Structure formats: C-alpha cells, structure tokens
Amino acid sequence: MAIDFRPAGLPSLNGHRPVKVADIDGMFAGPRADGATIACIYIVILLITPAALIVRGLPLSVTPAAIVGMIGLVLWLITQLTTTLGAAKGRNMARSGLFLFFTANLVSYGYGTYHWLPSDELNLADQNLFLLLANLGIGLLVCDGVRGIERLNLVLKAAVAGGAIIGVIGAIQFVTGFDITRYLVLPGLRLSWEDLYVFERGSVRRVAATTAHPIEFGVISAMLLPIAAHYALRAKTLGQPFLRWWACTAMIGAGLMFSVSRSAVLSLVAIGAVLVCGWTWKRRLRALAVLAGFLAVMKVAVPGLLGTFLDLFVNFFTDSSVQYRTHDYGIAIAEIERHLWLGRGTGSWYFPKYQVFDNQYMQTAIDLGLIGTAIYVIMMALGIAAGIWARRLSRDPHVRDLGLTLGGVMLAPIVASATFDLLAFATVTGLMFLLIGACGALLRVARQEARQRQEAQPMQASGPTTPVTR
C-alpha cells in the first residue's frame, strides 16, 4: 500500500495536454511511506516498549502498539475504498483467516452482551474487542499493504532487529539481575501493573525482557529465531554482509535460553520439524552443527542452564507448574459445557475474579465456544498454508525459503496455545497477527511472480520468426 495524495492529472496552464502523474514523478523522487512503514513502527513499539505500559488517560487499558494497530486498521479501510492507493485486493487465505476469527469474536461478543453482564466483565469484553481490532488492523495492513518482496523483507528484518534488542535486554536481566525496563517508561504512559520482569525458577533466574512473562519472551524468541537465521543464510548466499544477522540470531537464541521456558523449546522443535522437511541435507547438517556449537557456548557461559532445561522435560509429570496448570481443567470443562457453541462472550472471563487457565484452547472455548476455538486454529492454519503455498508457487529461492520459514514459524502459536494463555499476552499476540499478515503478503508476491511467468510464456513460445531461405 503506497498512499499517494497526488491528483490523477493536472490541468494545463498553456492549452497543451494535461500533465499526468507519470510526467511529474521526478518531483516526488524517493520512497514513499506505505504499509511496511507503519508495520516497522508497530514492531519497534510492540517489542521495545515494556508490556506493562499503557496510554495514560484512556478508559481502556490500551498499549501504544494497539494505537498504531488501530491507525493501521483505519488506513487499510481507506485504501480498500479506493482503487488508486495501491492496496492489494482479491482473495487471500491469510486475510480470510483473520476475518473468520474477527467474525467469531464479533458473534460471541453480541451473544455475550445480549444477556446481562457485570460491569467489570462488560468493560473487559469491550477492551478485548478493541485490542482485537488493533491486531486485525496490523495483520490486514501487512497482508494487503506490503506488496513487494523488498518491503516485506524490511518488515521482517525490523522484527529480527527488535527481537535481538529484547534479547540483549533479557541477557542483561539474566546476567546482572538489573531490570533496565524501569528506565523505559515514556511520557504519557503509565504502568498497568507493578513491573516484574525478572523471576526465579529454583536456583536459575528467568527473565521476560520487555514482555509480560518469561514464557511469552521465550515463545517470541522461538518465532523470530528461524527468520533471523533465514536472513543470515540469505545474506551469505548473495555475498552480502551476514555477520550482523548471525549476531541477531545469536542474541535471539540467547533470549530464548534465558527465558527458561518449556513452551519456547516445544515451539522451536515444532518449527524445526517443518524446516528440516524442506531443507537440503547440507543445510540440515549445518544447522545441527550451529545448534551444537551454540549449546556448547551456553553450557560454558552459563553453567547449569542446560541442566535446568533438561529437568523441565525429565520431570514433566511431577513438575509442580504442570500440576498447577492441569488441576483446574474440570472447572474449565464445566464452564465450556454451559456455553458450548458460542461461548460466554469474548473477553468476558475476568481473570481477577475467575480462575486463570494456562491453556489458550480452553480459554478460547470458554470465551468463543467450540466454533470459535476451531476458527482460532483455522486462522493459524491458513497462515501456515499461505506460507507453504507461496513456496510452491514461486521459483525464487528466497521466496521459497521464506515461505517455508514463515509457514513453520506459525506452528509456534499453535503449540504454545496448549501451554499458556497466549492471547492474554499482548506482545506475542501482536507478533502472531503481524506474521499471519506477512504470510499473506508473501503469497501475493508469489502469485504475482507466477502470473508474470505465465504471461511471458506465450511471448517466448511465439518468438521472432526467421524467414525461410531457398
């Protein structure tokens, strides 16, 4: 989407033909702001602003990133009402998934508010719908407003850079115990809860960087790590500077380790299973060597950290945190049965009043019912399908590899939703919607490439004719 406020044609002042836009392009040289620009601003605010900060003076708890997301939604709506602002239109499976999930929430909101709700639950439902619109806005803006592969690269590289920055913040928190986020409070914002970004798990420190919880930090790192590795490998293939991208990959990987999160490891394993299926044997062996070297460095640099991760899985069935997460499943099932199909109303399950369920599928079934839960999975599955389909359509190695990477990355929220209430955490939710939009944008790029290839084939088939000489 490139919003251009220039008129379609300028009247002549000397009686000659009207001056068209193409005639005056030189007067407006240079790149213009588009959907990628807004998306980059959103990423910086989403990842670097501490999750506890909300905008001061508003009746709802709204983060600065949500404000940018709502701006993105308004811009997307404006561009869809015209044919001259450069926004993509037409069917896209990633966009369909976003609309399906929004529709499920809207129906559930209407169903829940049709009956009486306490004021605190109604306020929470209103806030949840607002935040959903903001996330929908950034997803649609990326899907339909970032049309070229270079602009999509810009968005994803911005996400990688943001992940590296919060990886450094997490490393400082882990090594020193010093919480740098207390100095990131900006004017016009206030804390929605007491900032707590450094936790203890036994004898090992856990950190959240700028996110709300170490689990969220770990899952975000798992989602960004393969994207960072993709750009590092891509830069090396093209003969471009690549050490910066490997440095980002290392910082994101360190952030994942310092989160000490079982969900992050499970998410990364799921992503890796998809990537390995599409990689060559050479890349598989290289990835295995890099992983072994990274773990060796972590074992030497942070003694006991790998043992802690090992204990998370060896003692899985006796872990007190796992037992706490599963002891309330009976309460959840009973509540789901009360509103089986449409749920009790999106966002109306007020956590300070009711039990917290560390399982997004159960929480979605309570809020949206079984229909909404199925649509939640479908939305993420359509993001995966868009990335894989883009890989299938394209012959460009970069697009093919990026499609595989984004398709694999979208498995992370599917896995993590079974281990914690993912949608209750604004940073990972915003990143998930943005990456779904990125899958849709990549699919559009691949379709355009395939269309151009098909148009070129008849021209090549006809070709120049040579006269027959006797």
Short mmCIF file of C-alpha atoms in Angstrom, two decimals:
data_model
loop_
_atom_site.label_atom_id
_atom_site.label_comp_id
_atom_site.label_asym_id
_atom_site.label_seq_id
_atom_site.Cartn_x
_atom_site.Cartn_y
_atom_site.Cartn_z
CA MET A 1 0.00 0.00 0.00
CA ALA A 2 1.55 3.28 -1.09
CA ILE A 3 -0.76 6.13 -0.22
CA ASP A 4 -0.33 8.85 -2.83
CA PHE A 5 -2.14 12.13 -2.42
CA ARG A 6 -1.16 13.45 -5.86
CA PRO A 7 -4.05 14.07 -8.28
CA ALA A 8 -4.54 11.74 -11.23
CA GLY A 9 -3.90 14.59 -13.68
CA LEU A 10 -3.07 18.28 -13.55
CA PRO A 11 -4.83 20.81 -15.80
CA SER A 12 -2.72 22.52 -18.39
CA LEU A 13 -1.95 26.22 -17.97
CA ASN A 14 -0.90 26.83 -21.59
CA GLY A 15 -3.53 24.94 -23.57
CA HIS A 16 -1.48 21.80 -24.08
CA ARG A 17 -2.36 18.31 -22.87
CA PRO A 18 -2.88 17.74 -19.14
CA VAL A 19 0.20 16.88 -17.16
CA LYS A 20 -0.10 13.33 -15.86
CA VAL A 21 1.32 11.89 -12.70
CA ALA A 22 3.94 9.98 -14.66
CA ASP A 23 5.24 13.31 -16.02
CA ILE A 24 5.96 14.72 -12.60
CA ASP A 25 7.28 11.63 -10.81
CA GLY A 26 10.70 13.23 -10.68
CA MET A 27 9.32 15.97 -8.48
CA PHE A 28 8.45 13.31 -5.87
CA ALA A 29 11.59 11.22 -6.03
CA GLY A 30 12.37 8.82 -3.23
CA PRO A 31 10.45 6.04 -1.47
CA ARG A 32 7.04 6.85 -0.06
CA ALA A 33 5.55 5.65 3.20
CA ASP A 34 3.44 2.54 2.83
CA GLY A 35 2.13 -0.37 4.87
CA ALA A 36 5.66 -1.55 5.57
CA THR A 37 6.47 1.81 7.18
CA ILE A 38 3.56 1.55 9.61
CA ALA A 39 4.40 -2.09 10.30
CA CYS A 40 8.01 -1.23 11.19
CA ILE A 41 6.86 1.48 13.59
CA TYR A 42 4.45 -1.02 15.12
CA ILE A 43 7.20 -3.62 15.58
CA VAL A 44 9.55 -1.21 17.31
CA ILE A 45 6.84 -0.07 19.73
CA LEU A 46 5.48 -3.59 20.27
CA LEU A 47 8.80 -5.23 21.12
CA ILE A 48 10.79 -2.49 22.84
CA THR A 49 8.10 -0.77 24.92
CA PRO A 50 7.63 -2.68 28.22
CA ALA A 51 4.40 -4.66 28.18
CA ALA A 52 3.15 -3.10 31.42
CA LEU A 53 3.00 0.39 29.90
CA ILE A 54 -0.40 1.65 28.73
CA VAL A 55 -1.58 5.03 27.47
CA ARG A 56 -2.46 7.40 30.28
CA GLY A 57 -5.93 8.98 30.45
CA LEU A 58 -7.90 6.42 28.43
CA PRO A 59 -10.87 4.48 29.87
CA LEU A 60 -9.43 1.21 28.49
CA SER A 61 -6.02 -0.33 29.08
CA VAL A 62 -4.52 0.39 25.67
CA THR A 63 -0.88 -0.11 24.77
CA PRO A 64 0.97 2.24 22.38
CA ALA A 65 1.26 -0.64 19.88
CA ALA A 66 -2.53 -1.04 19.92
CA ILE A 67 -2.89 2.63 18.97
CA VAL A 68 -0.63 2.07 15.95
CA GLY A 69 -2.63 -1.06 15.11
CA MET A 70 -5.87 0.92 15.09
CA ILE A 71 -4.25 3.52 12.83
CA GLY A 72 -3.27 0.65 10.56
CA LEU A 73 -6.88 -0.57 10.50
CA VAL A 74 -8.18 2.88 9.53
CA LEU A 75 -5.57 3.18 6.77
CA TRP A 76 -6.46 -0.29 5.49
CA LEU A 77 -10.15 0.63 5.37
CA ILE A 78 -9.38 3.84 3.47
CA THR A 79 -7.28 2.03 0.89
CA GLN A 80 -9.94 -0.62 0.38
CA LEU A 81 -12.49 2.05 -0.52
CA THR A 82 -10.42 3.25 -3.47
CA THR A 83 -8.55 1.77 -6.42
CA THR A 84 -5.81 4.40 -6.60
CA LEU A 85 -3.87 3.97 -3.35
CA GLY A 86 -2.02 0.81 -4.28
CA ALA A 87 -3.52 -1.61 -1.76
CA ALA A 88 -3.84 -5.25 -2.76
CA LYS A 89 -7.31 -6.66 -3.21
CA GLY A 90 -8.75 -10.03 -4.04
CA ARG A 91 -8.83 -13.32 -2.21
CA ASN A 92 -6.07 -14.32 0.17
CA MET A 93 -6.25 -17.23 2.58
CA ALA A 94 -4.38 -15.37 5.33
CA ARG A 95 -6.81 -12.47 5.11
CA SER A 96 -9.74 -14.92 5.17
CA GLY A 97 -8.40 -16.44 8.37
CA LEU A 98 -8.17 -13.03 10.03
CA PHE A 99 -11.74 -12.18 9.03
CA LEU A 100 -13.06 -15.53 10.22
CA PHE A 101 -11.55 -15.03 13.66
CA PHE A 102 -12.85 -11.47 13.88
CA THR A 103 -16.33 -12.68 12.90
CA ALA A 104 -16.23 -15.39 15.57
CA ASN A 105 -15.31 -12.78 18.19
CA LEU A 106 -17.98 -10.36 16.99
CA VAL A 107 -20.70 -13.02 17.13
CA SER A 108 -19.56 -14.12 20.57
CA TYR A 109 -19.46 -10.51 21.76
CA GLY A 110 -23.04 -9.98 20.59
CA TYR A 111 -24.17 -13.24 22.16
CA GLY A 112 -22.49 -12.45 25.47
CA THR A 113 -23.66 -8.85 25.74
CA TYR A 114 -27.22 -9.76 24.72
CA HIS A 115 -27.56 -11.11 28.24
CA TRP A 116 -26.70 -9.15 31.36
CA LEU A 117 -23.02 -8.95 32.26
CA PRO A 118 -21.45 -7.36 35.35
CA SER A 119 -19.80 -4.02 34.57
CA ASP A 120 -16.27 -5.34 35.10
CA GLU A 121 -16.83 -8.21 32.66
CA LEU A 122 -18.50 -5.92 30.12
CA ASN A 123 -15.59 -3.47 30.30
CA LEU A 124 -13.17 -6.34 29.75
CA ALA A 125 -15.18 -7.55 26.75
CA ASP A 126 -15.10 -4.03 25.26
CA GLN A 127 -11.35 -3.81 25.78
CA ASN A 128 -10.80 -7.25 24.26
CA LEU A 129 -12.76 -6.26 21.14
CA PHE A 130 -10.74 -3.05 20.80
CA LEU A 131 -7.43 -4.92 21.07
CA LEU A 132 -8.65 -7.49 18.57
CA LEU A 133 -9.43 -4.71 16.08
CA ALA A 134 -5.92 -3.32 16.59
CA ASN A 135 -4.34 -6.72 15.96
CA LEU A 136 -6.62 -7.28 12.97
CA GLY A 137 -5.56 -3.89 11.61
CA ILE A 138 -1.84 -4.66 11.65
CA GLY A 139 -2.42 -8.10 10.14
CA LEU A 140 -4.51 -6.71 7.28
CA LEU A 141 -2.15 -3.79 6.72
CA VAL A 142 0.80 -6.15 6.27
CA CYS A 143 -1.20 -8.62 4.16
CA ASP A 144 -2.60 -6.05 1.71
CA GLY A 145 -0.27 -3.07 2.16
CA VAL A 146 3.15 -4.73 1.86
CA ARG A 147 3.18 -5.99 -1.70
CA GLY A 148 6.80 -6.21 -2.81
CA ILE A 149 9.32 -8.70 -1.53
CA GLU A 150 11.78 -5.95 -0.62
CA ARG A 151 9.23 -4.16 1.55
CA LEU A 152 8.27 -7.46 3.18
CA ASN A 153 11.96 -8.09 3.86
CA LEU A 154 12.11 -4.69 5.55
CA VAL A 155 9.24 -5.60 7.88
CA LEU A 156 10.67 -8.99 8.81
CA LYS A 157 14.18 -7.61 9.27
CA ALA A 158 12.75 -4.97 11.60
CA ALA A 159 11.16 -7.80 13.61
CA VAL A 160 14.50 -9.61 13.76
CA ALA A 161 16.28 -6.45 14.91
CA GLY A 162 13.61 -5.90 17.57
CA GLY A 163 14.00 -9.50 18.73
CA ALA A 164 17.76 -9.01 19.00
CA ILE A 165 17.28 -5.86 21.09
CA ILE A 166 14.98 -7.55 23.58
CA GLY A 167 17.41 -10.47 23.58
CA VAL A 168 20.12 -8.11 24.79
CA ILE A 169 17.75 -6.67 27.40
CA GLY A 170 16.96 -10.19 28.56
CA ALA A 171 20.66 -11.04 28.73
CA ILE A 172 21.33 -8.01 30.94
CA GLN A 173 18.47 -9.01 33.22
CA PHE A 174 19.67 -12.61 33.39
CA VAL A 175 23.36 -11.94 34.00
CA THR A 176 23.10 -8.98 36.36
CA GLY A 177 19.59 -9.16 37.78
CA PHE A 178 19.25 -5.49 36.84
CA ASP A 179 15.92 -4.59 35.25
CA ILE A 180 16.59 -1.97 32.57
CA THR A 181 12.90 -1.71 31.68
CA ARG A 182 12.26 0.59 34.63
CA TYR A 183 14.07 3.29 32.67
CA LEU A 184 11.93 2.76 29.54
CA VAL A 185 8.82 4.46 30.93
CA LEU A 186 7.94 7.15 28.42
CA PRO A 187 5.92 10.35 28.98
CA GLY A 188 2.18 9.87 28.50
CA LEU A 189 2.32 6.25 29.62
CA ARG A 190 1.70 4.56 32.94
CA LEU A 191 2.22 1.12 34.43
CA SER A 192 -0.82 -1.15 34.38
CA TRP A 193 0.80 -3.43 36.96
CA GLU A 194 3.88 -3.45 39.11
CA ASP A 195 6.77 -4.12 36.77
CA LEU A 196 8.22 -7.59 37.32
CA TYR A 197 10.46 -8.76 34.52
CA VAL A 198 12.95 -10.90 36.44
CA PHE A 199 11.76 -14.16 38.00
CA GLU A 200 13.39 -17.02 39.85
CA ARG A 201 12.96 -20.70 38.99
CA GLY A 202 14.73 -22.73 41.64
CA SER A 203 18.35 -21.61 41.56
CA VAL A 204 18.08 -20.22 37.99
CA ARG A 205 16.92 -16.74 37.10
CA ARG A 206 14.20 -16.35 34.44
CA VAL A 207 13.70 -13.11 32.55
CA ALA A 208 10.94 -11.58 30.44
CA ALA A 209 12.91 -8.74 28.75
CA THR A 210 10.17 -6.22 27.86
CA THR A 211 7.34 -8.77 27.65
CA ALA A 212 4.86 -9.69 30.35
CA HIS A 213 6.27 -13.11 31.26
CA PRO A 214 9.29 -15.34 30.53
CA ILE A 215 7.03 -17.80 28.67
CA GLU A 216 5.92 -15.03 26.33
CA PHE A 217 9.52 -13.91 25.86
CA GLY A 218 10.60 -17.46 25.05
CA VAL A 219 7.85 -18.06 22.51
CA ILE A 220 8.56 -14.73 20.78
CA SER A 221 12.24 -15.68 20.57
CA ALA A 222 11.29 -19.07 19.10
CA MET A 223 9.17 -17.35 16.44
CA LEU A 224 11.88 -14.85 15.45
CA LEU A 225 14.90 -17.16 15.58
CA PRO A 226 14.22 -19.01 12.27
CA ILE A 227 13.51 -15.71 10.50
CA ALA A 228 16.84 -14.31 11.70
CA ALA A 229 18.66 -17.45 10.54
CA HIS A 230 16.92 -17.18 7.16
CA TYR A 231 18.27 -13.69 6.55
CA ALA A 232 21.74 -14.67 7.77
CA LEU A 233 21.86 -17.55 5.28
CA ARG A 234 20.35 -15.40 2.55
CA ALA A 235 22.93 -12.64 3.02
CA LYS A 236 25.78 -15.14 2.82
CA THR A 237 24.35 -16.68 -0.36
CA LEU A 238 24.16 -13.23 -2.00
CA GLY A 239 27.64 -12.26 -0.87
CA GLN A 240 26.28 -9.50 1.37
CA PRO A 241 27.37 -8.72 4.97
CA PHE A 242 25.96 -11.56 7.03
CA LEU A 243 27.67 -11.41 10.41
CA ARG A 244 25.15 -8.83 11.64
CA TRP A 245 22.32 -11.29 11.00
CA TRP A 246 24.16 -14.14 12.70
CA ALA A 247 24.70 -11.79 15.66
CA CYS A 248 20.95 -11.12 15.75
CA THR A 249 20.30 -14.86 15.56
CA ALA A 250 22.66 -15.46 18.50
CA MET A 251 21.06 -12.73 20.61
CA ILE A 252 17.56 -14.05 19.93
CA GLY A 253 18.71 -17.58 20.73
CA ALA A 254 20.26 -16.38 23.98
CA GLY A 255 16.98 -14.68 24.87
CA LEU A 256 15.18 -17.97 24.33
CA MET A 257 17.60 -19.72 26.67
CA PHE A 258 17.38 -17.04 29.34
CA SER A 259 13.59 -17.28 29.39
CA VAL A 260 13.97 -20.87 30.71
CA SER A 261 10.66 -21.72 29.07
CA ARG A 262 9.40 -25.18 28.20
CA SER A 263 6.89 -23.61 25.77
CA ALA A 264 9.72 -21.95 23.85
CA VAL A 265 11.56 -25.25 23.37
CA LEU A 266 8.40 -27.08 22.26
CA SER A 267 7.62 -24.28 19.80
CA LEU A 268 11.14 -24.34 18.37
CA VAL A 269 11.05 -28.13 17.99
CA ALA A 270 7.77 -27.87 16.05
CA ILE A 271 9.20 -25.16 13.79
CA GLY A 272 12.39 -27.15 13.27
CA ALA A 273 10.42 -30.24 12.22
CA VAL A 274 8.86 -28.25 9.36
CA LEU A 275 12.11 -26.58 8.31
CA VAL A 276 14.06 -29.83 8.26
CA CYS A 277 11.50 -31.35 5.88
CA GLY A 278 12.15 -28.59 3.34
CA TRP A 279 15.91 -28.21 3.78
CA THR A 280 18.67 -29.92 1.86
CA TRP A 281 20.92 -32.36 3.69
CA LYS A 282 23.73 -29.81 3.57
CA ARG A 283 21.63 -27.23 5.38
CA ARG A 284 20.39 -29.79 7.90
CA LEU A 285 23.94 -30.76 8.85
CA ARG A 286 24.99 -27.12 9.02
CA ALA A 287 22.04 -26.27 11.27
CA LEU A 288 22.88 -29.21 13.52
CA ALA A 289 26.48 -28.04 13.79
CA VAL A 290 25.41 -24.48 14.60
CA LEU A 291 22.99 -25.74 17.26
CA ALA A 292 25.64 -27.94 18.85
CA GLY A 293 28.12 -25.06 18.94
CA PHE A 294 25.56 -22.68 20.43
CA LEU A 295 24.62 -25.15 23.17
CA ALA A 296 28.29 -25.74 23.95
CA VAL A 297 28.85 -22.00 24.35
CA MET A 298 25.78 -21.71 26.60
CA LYS A 299 26.97 -24.62 28.75
CA VAL A 300 30.33 -22.96 29.33
CA ALA A 301 28.98 -19.40 29.70
CA VAL A 302 26.03 -20.26 31.97
CA PRO A 303 26.71 -23.45 33.92
CA GLY A 304 23.57 -25.27 34.99
CA LEU A 305 21.27 -23.65 32.43
CA LEU A 306 21.10 -26.65 30.09
CA GLY A 307 20.51 -28.91 33.10
CA THR A 308 17.55 -26.77 34.08
CA PHE A 309 16.06 -27.14 30.61
CA LEU A 310 16.62 -30.89 30.77
CA ASP A 311 14.83 -31.07 34.11
CA LEU A 312 11.82 -29.28 32.61
CA PHE A 313 11.19 -32.33 30.42
CA VAL A 314 12.60 -35.18 32.51
CA ASN A 315 10.40 -34.18 35.46
CA PHE A 316 7.46 -33.14 33.29
CA PHE A 317 4.81 -35.26 35.04
CA THR A 318 6.00 -34.35 38.55
CA ASP A 319 6.65 -30.66 37.87
CA SER A 320 4.58 -28.51 40.23
CA SER A 321 3.97 -25.92 37.50
CA VAL A 322 2.49 -28.59 35.20
CA GLN A 323 0.31 -29.91 38.00
CA TYR A 324 -0.91 -26.39 38.74
CA ARG A 325 -1.75 -25.84 35.05
CA THR A 326 -3.83 -29.02 34.84
CA HIS A 327 -5.60 -29.11 38.21
CA ASP A 328 -8.32 -26.70 37.08
CA TYR A 329 -9.31 -28.46 33.86
CA GLY A 330 -12.50 -29.73 35.49
CA ILE A 331 -13.62 -26.14 36.15
CA ALA A 332 -12.89 -25.21 32.54
CA ILE A 333 -14.81 -28.17 31.12
CA ALA A 334 -17.83 -27.36 33.27
CA GLU A 335 -17.81 -23.74 32.07
CA ILE A 336 -17.40 -24.80 28.43
CA GLU A 337 -20.44 -27.08 28.69
CA ARG A 338 -22.57 -24.13 29.87
CA HIS A 339 -21.99 -22.24 26.58
CA LEU A 340 -20.84 -24.98 24.26
CA TRP A 341 -21.03 -23.42 20.79
CA LEU A 342 -20.69 -19.61 21.07
CA GLY A 343 -19.07 -19.24 24.49
CA ARG A 344 -19.96 -16.87 27.27
CA GLY A 345 -18.72 -13.80 25.35
CA THR A 346 -15.31 -12.80 24.07
CA GLY A 347 -13.11 -11.36 26.80
CA SER A 348 -15.78 -11.64 29.50
CA TRP A 349 -13.89 -14.17 31.62
CA TYR A 350 -12.46 -11.71 34.14
CA PHE A 351 -9.17 -13.12 35.44
CA PRO A 352 -9.05 -11.38 38.83
CA LYS A 353 -12.49 -12.78 39.54
CA TYR A 354 -12.31 -16.23 37.94
CA GLN A 355 -9.76 -19.00 37.59
CA VAL A 356 -6.86 -18.45 35.17
CA PHE A 357 -6.40 -21.31 32.69
CA ASP A 358 -2.89 -21.70 31.30
CA ASN A 359 -4.27 -23.11 28.08
CA GLN A 360 -5.46 -20.85 25.29
CA TYR A 361 -7.61 -23.52 23.70
CA MET A 362 -9.61 -23.94 26.90
CA GLN A 363 -9.81 -20.19 27.40
CA THR A 364 -10.99 -19.67 23.80
CA ALA A 365 -13.57 -22.43 24.21
CA ILE A 366 -14.92 -20.59 27.27
CA ASP A 367 -14.95 -17.21 25.52
CA LEU A 368 -15.91 -18.19 21.96
CA GLY A 369 -17.24 -21.72 22.28
CA LEU A 370 -16.19 -24.72 20.25
CA ILE A 371 -16.92 -22.93 16.97
CA GLY A 372 -14.65 -20.04 17.88
CA THR A 373 -11.91 -22.40 19.05
CA ALA A 374 -11.99 -24.23 15.73
CA ILE A 375 -11.80 -20.90 13.87
CA TYR A 376 -8.84 -19.84 16.04
CA VAL A 377 -6.94 -22.93 14.88
CA ILE A 378 -8.09 -22.40 11.29
CA MET A 379 -6.76 -18.82 11.32
CA MET A 380 -3.27 -20.00 12.24
CA ALA A 381 -3.51 -22.97 9.86
CA LEU A 382 -4.39 -20.65 6.98
CA GLY A 383 -1.29 -18.59 7.80
CA ILE A 384 0.78 -21.77 7.51
CA ALA A 385 -0.97 -22.71 4.28
CA ALA A 386 -0.29 -19.25 2.79
CA GLY A 387 3.42 -19.55 3.50
CA ILE A 388 3.67 -23.10 2.14
CA TRP A 389 1.57 -22.23 -0.92
CA ALA A 390 3.84 -19.26 -1.65
CA ARG A 391 6.78 -21.68 -1.56
CA ARG A 392 5.02 -23.95 -4.03
CA LEU A 393 4.12 -21.17 -6.48
CA SER A 394 7.48 -19.39 -6.57
CA ARG A 395 10.69 -20.31 -8.33
CA ASP A 396 12.69 -17.66 -6.49
CA PRO A 397 14.90 -19.45 -3.90
CA HIS A 398 14.49 -16.56 -1.45
CA VAL A 399 10.69 -16.57 -1.66
CA ARG A 400 10.59 -20.36 -1.42
CA ASP A 401 12.81 -20.44 1.66
CA LEU A 402 10.95 -17.55 3.28
CA GLY A 403 7.62 -19.28 2.65
CA LEU A 404 8.89 -22.41 4.38
CA THR A 405 10.23 -20.32 7.27
CA LEU A 406 7.05 -18.32 7.83
CA GLY A 407 4.90 -21.43 7.47
CA GLY A 408 6.98 -23.19 10.09
CA VAL A 409 7.02 -20.19 12.42
CA MET A 410 3.22 -20.15 12.53
CA LEU A 411 3.34 -23.53 14.26
CA ALA A 412 4.74 -21.81 17.36
CA PRO A 413 1.44 -20.17 18.45
CA ILE A 414 -0.41 -23.42 17.70
CA VAL A 415 1.88 -25.34 20.07
CA ALA A 416 2.22 -22.58 22.67
CA SER A 417 -1.55 -22.11 22.90
CA ALA A 418 -1.67 -25.53 24.59
CA THR A 419 0.87 -24.50 27.23
CA PHE A 420 -0.23 -20.97 28.22
CA ASP A 421 -3.00 -18.46 27.59
CA LEU A 422 -1.29 -16.85 24.61
CA LEU A 423 -3.96 -14.27 23.69
CA ALA A 424 -3.76 -12.76 27.17
CA PHE A 425 -0.25 -11.51 26.33
CA ALA A 426 -0.25 -8.51 24.02
CA THR A 427 3.28 -8.75 22.59
CA VAL A 428 3.18 -12.33 21.32
CA THR A 429 -0.41 -11.85 20.11
CA GLY A 430 0.55 -8.76 18.11
CA LEU A 431 3.53 -10.58 16.61
CA MET A 432 1.33 -13.55 15.66
CA PHE A 433 -1.16 -11.35 13.77
CA LEU A 434 1.67 -9.49 12.04
CA LEU A 435 3.25 -12.76 10.86
CA ILE A 436 -0.09 -14.05 9.59
CA GLY A 437 -0.27 -10.87 7.52
CA ALA A 438 3.32 -11.48 6.35
CA CYS A 439 2.33 -14.96 5.15
CA GLY A 440 -0.49 -13.37 3.14
CA ALA A 441 1.84 -10.71 1.71
CA LEU A 442 4.33 -13.38 0.63
CA LEU A 443 1.55 -15.34 -1.05
CA ARG A 444 0.63 -12.25 -3.07
CA VAL A 445 4.29 -11.86 -4.11
CA ALA A 446 4.44 -15.49 -5.23
CA ARG A 447 1.16 -15.19 -7.15
CA GLN A 448 2.40 -12.08 -8.94
CA GLU A 449 5.60 -13.89 -9.89
CA ALA A 450 3.63 -16.88 -11.19
CA ARG A 451 1.31 -14.59 -13.15
CA GLN A 452 4.23 -12.80 -14.79
CA ARG A 453 5.80 -16.13 -15.64
CA GLN A 454 2.61 -17.32 -17.32
CA GLU A 455 2.28 -14.10 -19.29
CA ALA A 456 5.85 -14.43 -20.51
CA GLN A 457 5.44 -18.00 -21.74
CA PRO A 458 3.20 -17.21 -24.79
CA MET A 459 5.62 -14.47 -25.85
CA GLN A 460 8.53 -16.87 -25.63
CA ALA A 461 6.57 -19.56 -27.45
CA SER A 462 5.70 -17.29 -30.38
CA GLY A 463 9.14 -15.69 -30.53
CA PRO A 464 10.65 -13.99 -33.57
CA THR A 465 10.15 -15.78 -36.84
CA THR A 466 13.04 -16.31 -39.24
CA PRO A 467 12.48 -16.21 -43.00
CA VAL A 468 12.89 -19.46 -44.86
CA THR A 469 15.65 -19.25 -47.44
CA ARG A 470 15.75 -21.38 -50.54
#
